[in-house]
Amino acid sequence: MEETNLLLALKGKTVVITGASSGVGLATAEAFSTYGCKVVLAARGEEGLKIAAQRCAALGASVLQVSTDVSEYAAVQQLLAQAIAFGGKVDYWINNAGVMASGRFEEIPIEVSHQVVKTNLIGYLNCAHAVLPVFKQQKFGVLVNNVSIGGFMPAPYSAVYSATKFGIKGMMECLQGEISAEENIHICNLYPQIQRSTGNMHSAKYSGLDFKVPPLAADPKDTAHQLLKLAVFPKKDKFPDFSSWAIKTIHDLFPKIVVNTASAGMRLMMKLKNADPNGGNVLQPSRYPHRIYGDAMISTPSRTTKKALGFGLLLGMAVVMLTNRKS
């Protein structure tokens, strides 16, 4: 029944997806393509966009690819104009483009940190500023933001990335209030955990960091489906799965323990790995691989195993809380 409803709601609709050349963005593009949408794919790299466009067209979608640096407002305006010319309107806009730089704050080049802010925070600002007037003129439209649980808790040794995610959350919550009188215009925020995508492979790493995605990372296709569902069934804020909610809740209960423990783990990796600095895709488009999934530390556990670990984690939280109350 859900599949039928989604097909009826999405067929022929125009969706713009930023950061669409790999990872969650590519998975989201394929998800919308499956339901017969007109998809507008935006990213900086021509090669990655071409591959993404081919994959979406193979799923039966009408596709437009637009090389776009969302940190430049003129480029976003051009993307919007081409999307309207292509689809006649914009039904959904998915803010997904993002970059990350990890390492000791003072060892990350300042131009890299500046660009993280420009791409993540200013990029989401640029897109919202461009598309919201169009939504108001149309009297409908949904802006969906892939924020990350980084909007609630800091990512260790990723201070600037964390600042952008906190900033996106605050900005979009304010904008939700501004458009609250618009019955058919919505702004939705998704807060997923770390993804088993190419995002980590493409990120910038300094201070000797060299790490792969942990085994309990989320499936980017699942996250993409949640972004799609938010577009069709708008909701202000959503955690896509139990793991995202649980991680955020544990941080709320034990913020210092979580941050200090995670930071200690990162320090250990920096000491053991001692890898060469890697600027990743912050100052240049993502290079190979242009695909959805990245490399994980070990084989990904089954969904059943993940659920079992998740419930075990929840039980542990309950025990700790009960112990604290008694003491």
C-alpha positions as YAML, in Angstrom:
chain: A
units: angstrom
residues:
- id: 1
  name: MET
  ca: [0.00, 0.00, 0.00]
- id: 2
  name: GLU
  ca: [2.81, 2.41, 0.87]
- id: 3
  name: GLU
  ca: [4.53, 1.75, -2.45]
- id: 4
  name: THR
  ca: [1.32, 2.50, -4.35]
- id: 5
  name: ASN
  ca: [0.79, 5.72, -2.40]
- id: 6
  name: LEU
  ca: [4.35, 6.84, -3.02]
- id: 7
  name: LEU
  ca: [4.08, 6.14, -6.73]
- id: 8
  name: LEU
  ca: [0.83, 8.11, -6.99]
- id: 9
  name: ALA
  ca: [2.31, 11.02, -5.01]
- id: 10
  name: LEU
  ca: [5.68, 11.19, -6.77]
- id: 11
  name: LYS
  ca: [5.14, 10.33, -10.42]
- id: 12
  name: GLY
  ca: [5.94, 13.35, -12.59]
- id: 13
  name: LYS
  ca: [7.09, 15.52, -9.68]
- id: 14
  name: THR
  ca: [10.28, 17.57, -9.97]
- id: 15
  name: VAL
  ca: [12.94, 17.09, -7.32]
- id: 16
  name: VAL
  ca: [16.31, 18.83, -6.95]
- id: 17
  name: ILE
  ca: [18.99, 16.88, -5.08]
- id: 18
  name: THR
  ca: [22.30, 18.47, -4.12]
- id: 19
  name: GLY
  ca: [25.38, 16.35, -3.52]
- id: 20
  name: ALA
  ca: [23.85, 13.79, -5.87]
- id: 21
  name: SER
  ca: [27.00, 12.26, -7.34]
- id: 22
  name: SER
  ca: [27.70, 9.72, -4.57]
- id: 23
  name: GLY
  ca: [26.72, 8.40, -1.17]
- id: 24
  name: VAL
  ca: [23.34, 9.32, 0.32]
- id: 25
  name: GLY
  ca: [22.77, 11.88, -2.45]
- id: 26
  name: LEU
  ca: [23.11, 9.24, -5.18]
- id: 27
  name: ALA
  ca: [20.94, 6.82, -3.22]
- id: 28
  name: THR
  ca: [18.30, 9.55, -2.88]
- id: 29
  name: ALA
  ca: [18.44, 10.32, -6.59]
- id: 30
  name: GLU
  ca: [17.89, 6.65, -7.40]
- id: 31
  name: ALA
  ca: [15.04, 6.42, -4.88]
- id: 32
  name: PHE
  ca: [13.14, 9.32, -6.48]
- id: 33
  name: SER
  ca: [13.91, 7.96, -9.95]
- id: 34
  name: THR
  ca: [12.28, 4.65, -9.06]
- id: 35
  name: TYR
  ca: [8.97, 6.47, -8.52]
- id: 36
  name: GLY
  ca: [8.95, 8.26, -11.86]
- id: 37
  name: CYS
  ca: [10.15, 11.71, -10.81]
- id: 38
  name: LYS
  ca: [11.89, 14.32, -12.90]
- id: 39
  name: VAL
  ca: [15.22, 14.43, -11.09]
- id: 40
  name: VAL
  ca: [17.64, 17.35, -11.15]
- id: 41
  name: LEU
  ca: [21.07, 16.23, -10.00]
- id: 42
  name: ALA
  ca: [23.49, 18.80, -8.59]
- id: 43
  name: ALA
  ca: [27.13, 18.36, -7.56]
- id: 44
  name: ARG
  ca: [30.46, 19.95, -8.40]
- id: 45
  name: GLY
  ca: [32.05, 17.12, -10.38]
- id: 46
  name: GLU
  ca: [30.98, 16.50, -13.97]
- id: 47
  name: GLU
  ca: [32.22, 12.90, -14.00]
- id: 48
  name: GLY
  ca: [30.26, 11.87, -10.92]
- id: 49
  name: LEU
  ca: [27.14, 13.66, -12.18]
- id: 50
  name: LYS
  ca: [27.34, 11.86, -15.51]
- id: 51
  name: ILE
  ca: [27.48, 8.47, -13.81]
- id: 52
  name: ALA
  ca: [24.60, 9.41, -11.48]
- id: 53
  name: ALA
  ca: [22.49, 10.63, -14.41]
- id: 54
  name: GLN
  ca: [23.04, 7.36, -16.26]
- id: 55
  name: ARG
  ca: [21.98, 5.34, -13.23]
- id: 56
  name: CYS
  ca: [18.83, 7.40, -12.74]
- id: 57
  name: ALA
  ca: [17.90, 7.28, -16.44]
- id: 58
  name: ALA
  ca: [18.26, 3.49, -16.35]
- id: 59
  name: LEU
  ca: [15.56, 3.49, -13.66]
- id: 60
  name: GLY
  ca: [13.20, 5.32, -16.00]
- id: 61
  name: ALA
  ca: [13.55, 8.87, -14.73]
- id: 62
  name: SER
  ca: [13.79, 12.07, -16.72]
- id: 63
  name: VAL
  ca: [17.15, 13.50, -15.65]
- id: 64
  name: LEU
  ca: [18.88, 16.87, -15.71]
- id: 65
  name: GLN
  ca: [22.44, 17.19, -14.40]
- id: 66
  name: VAL
  ca: [23.75, 20.60, -13.37]
- id: 67
  name: SER
  ca: [27.31, 21.13, -12.18]
- id: 68
  name: THR
  ca: [26.81, 23.27, -9.07]
- id: 69
  name: ASP
  ca: [28.87, 24.54, -6.17]
- id: 70
  name: VAL
  ca: [26.20, 25.27, -3.56]
- id: 71
  name: SER
  ca: [28.57, 27.56, -1.67]
- id: 72
  name: GLU
  ca: [28.17, 30.05, -4.55]
- id: 73
  name: TYR
  ca: [24.76, 31.75, -4.56]
- id: 74
  name: ALA
  ca: [24.85, 32.55, -8.28]
- id: 75
  name: ALA
  ca: [25.41, 28.86, -9.02]
- id: 76
  name: VAL
  ca: [22.40, 27.91, -6.87]
- id: 77
  name: GLN
  ca: [20.24, 30.47, -8.68]
- id: 78
  name: GLN
  ca: [21.32, 28.98, -12.00]
- id: 79
  name: LEU
  ca: [20.50, 25.49, -10.73]
- id: 80
  name: LEU
  ca: [17.04, 26.63, -9.70]
- id: 81
  name: ALA
  ca: [16.38, 28.34, -13.06]
- id: 82
  name: GLN
  ca: [17.39, 25.22, -14.98]
- id: 83
  name: ALA
  ca: [15.27, 23.02, -12.72]
- id: 84
  name: ILE
  ca: [12.16, 25.16, -13.34]
- id: 85
  name: ALA
  ca: [12.81, 25.19, -17.08]
- id: 86
  name: PHE
  ca: [13.21, 21.40, -16.98]
- id: 87
  name: GLY
  ca: [10.24, 20.48, -14.79]
- id: 88
  name: GLY
  ca: [8.00, 23.54, -15.00]
- id: 89
  name: LYS
  ca: [8.08, 23.80, -11.21]
- id: 90
  name: VAL
  ca: [10.01, 22.48, -8.19]
- id: 91
  name: ASP
  ca: [8.05, 20.17, -5.93]
- id: 92
  name: TYR
  ca: [10.88, 19.02, -3.68]
- id: 93
  name: TRP
  ca: [14.35, 20.29, -2.90]
- id: 94
  name: ILE
  ca: [16.71, 17.97, -1.04]
- id: 95
  name: ASN
  ca: [19.60, 19.75, 0.70]
- id: 96
  name: ASN
  ca: [22.26, 17.07, 0.96]
- id: 97
  name: ALA
  ca: [25.61, 18.43, -0.30]
- id: 98
  name: GLY
  ca: [28.18, 18.42, 2.47]
- id: 99
  name: VAL
  ca: [31.88, 18.00, 3.22]
- id: 100
  name: MET
  ca: [33.83, 17.11, 6.34]
- id: 101
  name: ALA
  ca: [37.34, 17.70, 7.66]
- id: 102
  name: SER
  ca: [38.58, 15.75, 10.68]
- id: 103
  name: GLY
  ca: [41.70, 16.25, 12.79]
- id: 104
  name: ARG
  ca: [43.08, 18.59, 15.42]
- id: 105
  name: PHE
  ca: [41.40, 21.96, 14.95]
- id: 106
  name: GLU
  ca: [44.66, 23.90, 14.58]
- id: 107
  name: GLU
  ca: [46.16, 21.35, 12.16]
- id: 108
  name: ILE
  ca: [43.35, 21.62, 9.61]
- id: 109
  name: PRO
  ca: [44.29, 24.34, 7.08]
- id: 110
  name: ILE
  ca: [42.16, 27.42, 7.60]
- id: 111
  name: GLU
  ca: [41.06, 27.48, 3.95]
- id: 112
  name: VAL
  ca: [39.73, 23.95, 4.39]
- id: 113
  name: SER
  ca: [37.77, 24.93, 7.50]
- id: 114
  name: HIS
  ca: [36.38, 27.98, 5.73]
- id: 115
  name: GLN
  ca: [35.18, 25.85, 2.84]
- id: 116
  name: VAL
  ca: [33.49, 23.36, 5.17]
- id: 117
  name: VAL
  ca: [31.43, 26.29, 6.49]
- id: 118
  name: LYS
  ca: [30.74, 27.58, 2.97]
- id: 119
  name: THR
  ca: [29.62, 24.24, 1.60]
- id: 120
  name: ASN
  ca: [27.62, 22.95, 4.56]
- id: 121
  name: LEU
  ca: [26.10, 25.97, 6.27]
- id: 122
  name: ILE
  ca: [26.21, 28.64, 3.56]
- id: 123
  name: GLY
  ca: [25.25, 26.01, 0.96]
- id: 124
  name: TYR
  ca: [22.04, 25.11, 2.82]
- id: 125
  name: LEU
  ca: [21.39, 28.82, 3.38]
- id: 126
  name: ASN
  ca: [21.86, 29.60, -0.33]
- id: 127
  name: CYS
  ca: [19.50, 26.84, -1.42]
- id: 128
  name: ALA
  ca: [16.80, 27.77, 1.08]
- id: 129
  name: HIS
  ca: [17.08, 31.47, 0.19]
- id: 130
  name: ALA
  ca: [16.70, 30.69, -3.51]
- id: 131
  name: VAL
  ca: [13.92, 28.12, -3.43]
- id: 132
  name: LEU
  ca: [11.59, 29.39, -0.69]
- id: 133
  name: PRO
  ca: [10.38, 32.39, -2.76]
- id: 134
  name: VAL
  ca: [9.57, 29.96, -5.58]
- id: 135
  name: PHE
  ca: [7.62, 27.75, -3.19]
- id: 136
  name: LYS
  ca: [5.68, 30.80, -1.97]
- id: 137
  name: GLN
  ca: [4.92, 31.85, -5.54]
- id: 138
  name: GLN
  ca: [3.78, 28.31, -6.39]
- id: 139
  name: LYS
  ca: [1.99, 28.05, -3.03]
- id: 140
  name: PHE
  ca: [3.50, 24.60, -2.47]
- id: 141
  name: GLY
  ca: [6.85, 22.87, -2.05]
- id: 142
  name: VAL
  ca: [8.92, 20.87, 0.42]
- id: 143
  name: LEU
  ca: [12.50, 21.59, 1.46]
- id: 144
  name: VAL
  ca: [14.12, 18.52, 3.03]
- id: 145
  name: ASN
  ca: [17.43, 18.91, 4.86]
- id: 146
  name: ASN
  ca: [19.80, 16.03, 5.49]
- id: 147
  name: VAL
  ca: [21.24, 17.46, 8.71]
- id: 148
  name: SER
  ca: [22.80, 14.51, 10.66]
- id: 149
  name: ILE
  ca: [22.74, 13.88, 14.41]
- id: 150
  name: GLY
  ca: [25.70, 16.25, 14.33]
- id: 151
  name: GLY
  ca: [23.01, 18.90, 14.74]
- id: 152
  name: PHE
  ca: [22.52, 17.66, 18.31]
- id: 153
  name: MET
  ca: [25.96, 16.42, 19.34]
- id: 154
  name: PRO
  ca: [29.54, 17.23, 18.29]
- id: 155
  name: ALA
  ca: [31.55, 14.92, 16.05]
- id: 156
  name: PRO
  ca: [34.93, 14.33, 17.76]
- id: 157
  name: TYR
  ca: [37.87, 16.14, 16.17]
- id: 158
  name: SER
  ca: [35.53, 17.71, 13.62]
- id: 159
  name: ALA
  ca: [34.85, 21.05, 15.29]
- id: 160
  name: VAL
  ca: [34.01, 23.08, 12.19]
- id: 161
  name: TYR
  ca: [31.82, 20.34, 10.70]
- id: 162
  name: SER
  ca: [29.96, 20.20, 14.04]
- id: 163
  name: ALA
  ca: [29.52, 23.98, 14.01]
- id: 164
  name: THR
  ca: [27.88, 23.81, 10.58]
- id: 165
  name: LYS
  ca: [25.45, 21.09, 11.64]
- id: 166
  name: PHE
  ca: [24.43, 22.95, 14.78]
- id: 167
  name: GLY
  ca: [24.00, 26.02, 12.57]
- id: 168
  name: ILE
  ca: [21.85, 24.24, 9.99]
- id: 169
  name: LYS
  ca: [19.57, 22.92, 12.73]
- id: 170
  name: GLY
  ca: [19.11, 26.38, 14.23]
- id: 171
  name: MET
  ca: [18.58, 28.09, 10.88]
- id: 172
  name: MET
  ca: [16.01, 25.59, 9.66]
- id: 173
  name: GLU
  ca: [14.09, 25.57, 12.93]
- id: 174
  name: CYS
  ca: [13.78, 29.34, 12.64]
- id: 175
  name: LEU
  ca: [12.63, 29.08, 9.02]
- id: 176
  name: GLN
  ca: [10.05, 26.48, 10.01]
- id: 177
  name: GLY
  ca: [8.50, 29.17, 12.18]
- id: 178
  name: GLU
  ca: [8.60, 31.72, 9.36]
- id: 179
  name: ILE
  ca: [6.67, 29.49, 6.93]
- id: 180
  name: SER
  ca: [4.30, 28.06, 9.56]
- id: 181
  name: ALA
  ca: [1.38, 30.05, 8.10]
- id: 182
  name: GLU
  ca: [1.96, 28.50, 4.65]
- id: 183
  name: GLU
  ca: [-0.30, 25.46, 4.58]
- id: 184
  name: ASN
  ca: [1.37, 23.65, 1.68]
- id: 185
  name: ILE
  ca: [5.00, 24.67, 2.19]
- id: 186
  name: HIS
  ca: [7.15, 22.58, 4.50]
- id: 187
  name: ILE
  ca: [10.71, 22.45, 5.82]
- id: 188
  name: CYS
  ca: [11.77, 19.03, 7.09]
- id: 189
  name: ASN
  ca: [14.96, 18.00, 8.89]
- id: 190
  name: LEU
  ca: [16.39, 14.48, 8.99]
- id: 191
  name: TYR
  ca: [18.99, 13.56, 11.62]
- id: 192
  name: PRO
  ca: [20.76, 10.34, 10.57]
- id: 193
  name: GLN
  ca: [23.84, 8.80, 12.15]
- id: 194
  name: ILE
  ca: [27.11, 8.02, 10.34]
- id: 195
  name: GLN
  ca: [26.51, 6.39, 6.97]
- id: 196
  name: ARG
  ca: [28.05, 3.36, 5.25]
- id: 197
  name: SER
  ca: [28.55, 5.61, 2.24]
- id: 198
  name: THR
  ca: [31.46, 7.10, 0.31]
- id: 199
  name: GLY
  ca: [31.25, 10.20, 2.49]
- id: 200
  name: ASN
  ca: [34.02, 9.05, 4.80]
- id: 201
  name: MET
  ca: [36.23, 7.99, 1.88]
- id: 202
  name: HIS
  ca: [35.89, 11.47, 0.35]
- id: 203
  name: SER
  ca: [36.30, 13.47, 3.57]
- id: 204
  name: ALA
  ca: [39.42, 15.46, 4.48]
- id: 205
  name: LYS
  ca: [41.62, 13.93, 7.18]
- id: 206
  name: TYR
  ca: [44.48, 15.53, 9.08]
- id: 207
  name: SER
  ca: [46.53, 14.87, 12.23]
- id: 208
  name: GLY
  ca: [47.34, 11.32, 11.12]
- id: 209
  name: LEU
  ca: [43.72, 10.21, 10.91]
- id: 210
  name: ASP
  ca: [42.89, 7.32, 8.62]
- id: 211
  name: PHE
  ca: [39.71, 5.43, 9.41]
- id: 212
  name: LYS
  ca: [36.93, 3.49, 7.74]
- id: 213
  name: VAL
  ca: [33.21, 3.41, 8.42]
- id: 214
  name: PRO
  ca: [32.29, 1.50, 11.63]
- id: 215
  name: PRO
  ca: [30.22, -1.69, 11.21]
- id: 216
  name: LEU
  ca: [27.05, -0.28, 12.81]
- id: 217
  name: ALA
  ca: [26.83, 2.63, 10.35]
- id: 218
  name: ALA
  ca: [23.48, 3.14, 8.64]
- id: 219
  name: ASP
  ca: [22.64, 1.97, 5.14]
- id: 220
  name: PRO
  ca: [22.53, 5.09, 2.91]
- id: 221
  name: LYS
  ca: [19.66, 3.58, 0.91]
- id: 222
  name: ASP
  ca: [17.57, 3.46, 4.09]
- id: 223
  name: THR
  ca: [18.43, 7.09, 4.80]
- id: 224
  name: ALA
  ca: [17.55, 8.02, 1.21]
- id: 225
  name: HIS
  ca: [14.15, 6.37, 1.58]
- id: 226
  name: GLN
  ca: [13.51, 8.41, 4.73]
- id: 227
  name: LEU
  ca: [14.40, 11.63, 2.89]
- id: 228
  name: LEU
  ca: [11.94, 10.62, 0.16]
- id: 229
  name: LYS
  ca: [9.21, 9.85, 2.69]
- id: 230
  name: LEU
  ca: [9.72, 13.22, 4.38]
- id: 231
  name: ALA
  ca: [9.12, 14.91, 1.03]
- id: 232
  name: VAL
  ca: [5.82, 13.08, 0.56]
- id: 233
  name: PHE
  ca: [4.73, 13.05, 4.21]
- id: 234
  name: PRO
  ca: [6.29, 16.22, 5.65]
- id: 235
  name: LYS
  ca: [7.37, 16.28, 9.28]
- id: 236
  name: LYS
  ca: [9.46, 18.99, 10.91]
- id: 237
  name: ASP
  ca: [12.08, 16.75, 12.49]
- id: 238
  name: LYS
  ca: [12.78, 13.05, 12.22]
- id: 239
  name: PHE
  ca: [15.33, 10.44, 13.23]
- id: 240
  name: PRO
  ca: [15.47, 7.86, 10.44]
- id: 241
  name: ASP
  ca: [16.14, 4.84, 12.65]
- id: 242
  name: PHE
  ca: [16.48, 3.61, 16.21]
- id: 243
  name: SER
  ca: [20.28, 3.90, 16.18]
- id: 244
  name: SER
  ca: [20.24, 7.62, 15.38]
- id: 245
  name: TRP
  ca: [17.74, 8.30, 18.16]
- id: 246
  name: ALA
  ca: [19.64, 6.10, 20.63]
- id: 247
  name: ILE
  ca: [23.01, 7.74, 19.98]
- id: 248
  name: LYS
  ca: [21.50, 11.20, 20.39]
- id: 249
  name: THR
  ca: [19.68, 10.12, 23.58]
- id: 250
  name: ILE
  ca: [22.82, 8.63, 25.13]
- id: 251
  name: HIS
  ca: [24.63, 11.89, 24.43]
- id: 252
  name: ASP
  ca: [21.80, 13.84, 26.07]
- id: 253
  name: LEU
  ca: [22.13, 11.68, 29.20]
- id: 254
  name: PHE
  ca: [25.93, 11.52, 29.38]
- id: 255
  name: PRO
  ca: [27.32, 14.31, 27.18]
- id: 256
  name: LYS
  ca: [30.79, 14.56, 28.71]
- id: 257
  name: ILE
  ca: [31.31, 10.80, 28.82]
- id: 258
  name: VAL
  ca: [30.25, 10.35, 25.20]
- id: 259
  name: VAL
  ca: [32.35, 13.23, 23.84]
- id: 260
  name: ASN
  ca: [35.43, 12.42, 25.92]
- id: 261
  name: THR
  ca: [35.29, 8.71, 25.11]
- id: 262
  name: ALA
  ca: [34.85, 9.33, 21.39]
- id: 263
  name: SER
  ca: [37.67, 11.88, 21.43]
- id: 264
  name: ALA
  ca: [39.97, 9.43, 23.22]
- id: 265
  name: GLY
  ca: [39.23, 6.85, 20.54]
- id: 266
  name: MET
  ca: [40.11, 9.34, 17.82]
- id: 267
  name: ARG
  ca: [43.36, 10.25, 19.57]
- id: 268
  name: LEU
  ca: [44.30, 6.59, 19.66]
- id: 269
  name: MET
  ca: [43.62, 6.25, 15.93]
- id: 270
  name: MET
  ca: [45.75, 9.31, 15.20]
- id: 271
  name: LYS
  ca: [48.59, 7.81, 17.22]
- id: 272
  name: LEU
  ca: [48.39, 4.34, 15.67]
- id: 273
  name: LYS
  ca: [47.70, 5.27, 12.05]
- id: 274
  name: ASN
  ca: [49.79, 8.41, 11.56]
- id: 275
  name: ALA
  ca: [48.55, 8.78, 7.98]
- id: 276
  name: ASP
  ca: [49.52, 11.55, 5.57]
- id: 277
  name: PRO
  ca: [47.25, 14.63, 5.36]
- id: 278
  name: ASN
  ca: [44.41, 14.21, 2.88]
- id: 279
  name: GLY
  ca: [42.38, 17.19, 1.67]
- id: 280
  name: GLY
  ca: [39.56, 14.98, 0.37]
- id: 281
  name: ASN
  ca: [36.72, 16.65, -1.47]
- id: 282
  name: VAL
  ca: [36.58, 19.89, 0.50]
- id: 283
  name: LEU
  ca: [38.38, 22.13, -1.97]
- id: 284
  name: GLN
  ca: [37.73, 20.02, -5.09]
- id: 285
  name: PRO
  ca: [34.99, 17.72, -6.41]
- id: 286
  name: SER
  ca: [34.79, 14.16, -5.12]
- id: 287
  name: ARG
  ca: [37.03, 11.76, -6.97]
- id: 288
  name: TYR
  ca: [36.53, 8.03, -7.53]
- id: 289
  name: PRO
  ca: [34.57, 6.13, -6.38]
- id: 290
  name: HIS
  ca: [31.27, 7.65, -7.52]
- id: 291
  name: ARG
  ca: [28.98, 5.14, -5.85]
- id: 292
  name: ILE
  ca: [26.67, 4.77, -2.87]
- id: 293
  name: TYR
  ca: [28.62, 2.52, -0.51]
- id: 294
  name: GLY
  ca: [32.03, 3.14, 1.02]
- id: 295
  name: ASP
  ca: [34.56, 0.83, 2.64]
- id: 296
  name: ALA
  ca: [33.74, -0.44, 6.13]
- id: 297
  name: MET
  ca: [36.12, -1.58, 8.89]
- id: 298
  name: ILE
  ca: [34.64, -5.09, 8.86]
- id: 299
  name: SER
  ca: [31.75, -6.87, 7.20]
- id: 300
  name: THR
  ca: [28.46, -5.13, 7.87]
- id: 301
  name: PRO
  ca: [26.34, -7.01, 10.45]
- id: 302
  name: SER
  ca: [22.83, -8.10, 9.56]
- id: 303
  name: ARG
  ca: [19.78, -6.01, 10.43]
- id: 304
  name: THR
  ca: [18.87, -8.54, 13.13]
- id: 305
  name: THR
  ca: [22.30, -8.17, 14.72]
- id: 306
  name: LYS
  ca: [22.04, -4.39, 14.58]
- id: 307
  name: LYS
  ca: [18.63, -4.49, 16.26]
- id: 308
  name: ALA
  ca: [19.92, -6.83, 18.97]
- id: 309
  name: LEU
  ca: [22.86, -4.53, 19.68]
- id: 310
  name: GLY
  ca: [20.53, -1.55, 19.68]
- id: 311
  name: PHE
  ca: [18.15, -3.08, 22.21]
- id: 312
  name: GLY
  ca: [21.16, -4.13, 24.31]
- id: 313
  name: LEU
  ca: [22.36, -0.54, 24.25]
- id: 314
  name: LEU
  ca: [18.94, 0.70, 25.31]
- id: 315
  name: LEU
  ca: [18.83, -1.83, 28.15]
- id: 316
  name: GLY
  ca: [22.27, -0.67, 29.30]
- id: 317
  name: MET
  ca: [21.05, 2.92, 29.32]
- id: 318
  name: ALA
  ca: [18.06, 1.93, 31.46]
- id: 319
  name: VAL
  ca: [20.30, 0.12, 33.96]
- id: 320
  name: VAL
  ca: [22.64, 3.10, 34.26]
- id: 321
  name: MET
  ca: [19.72, 5.50, 34.75]
- id: 322
  name: LEU
  ca: [18.17, 3.24, 37.41]
- id: 323
  name: THR
  ca: [21.52, 2.95, 39.21]
- id: 324
  name: ASN
  ca: [21.95, 6.72, 39.19]
- id: 325
  name: ARG
  ca: [18.48, 7.22, 40.65]
- id: 326
  name: LYS
  ca: [19.13, 4.77, 43.47]
- id: 327
  name: SER
  ca: [22.44, 6.38, 44.32]
...
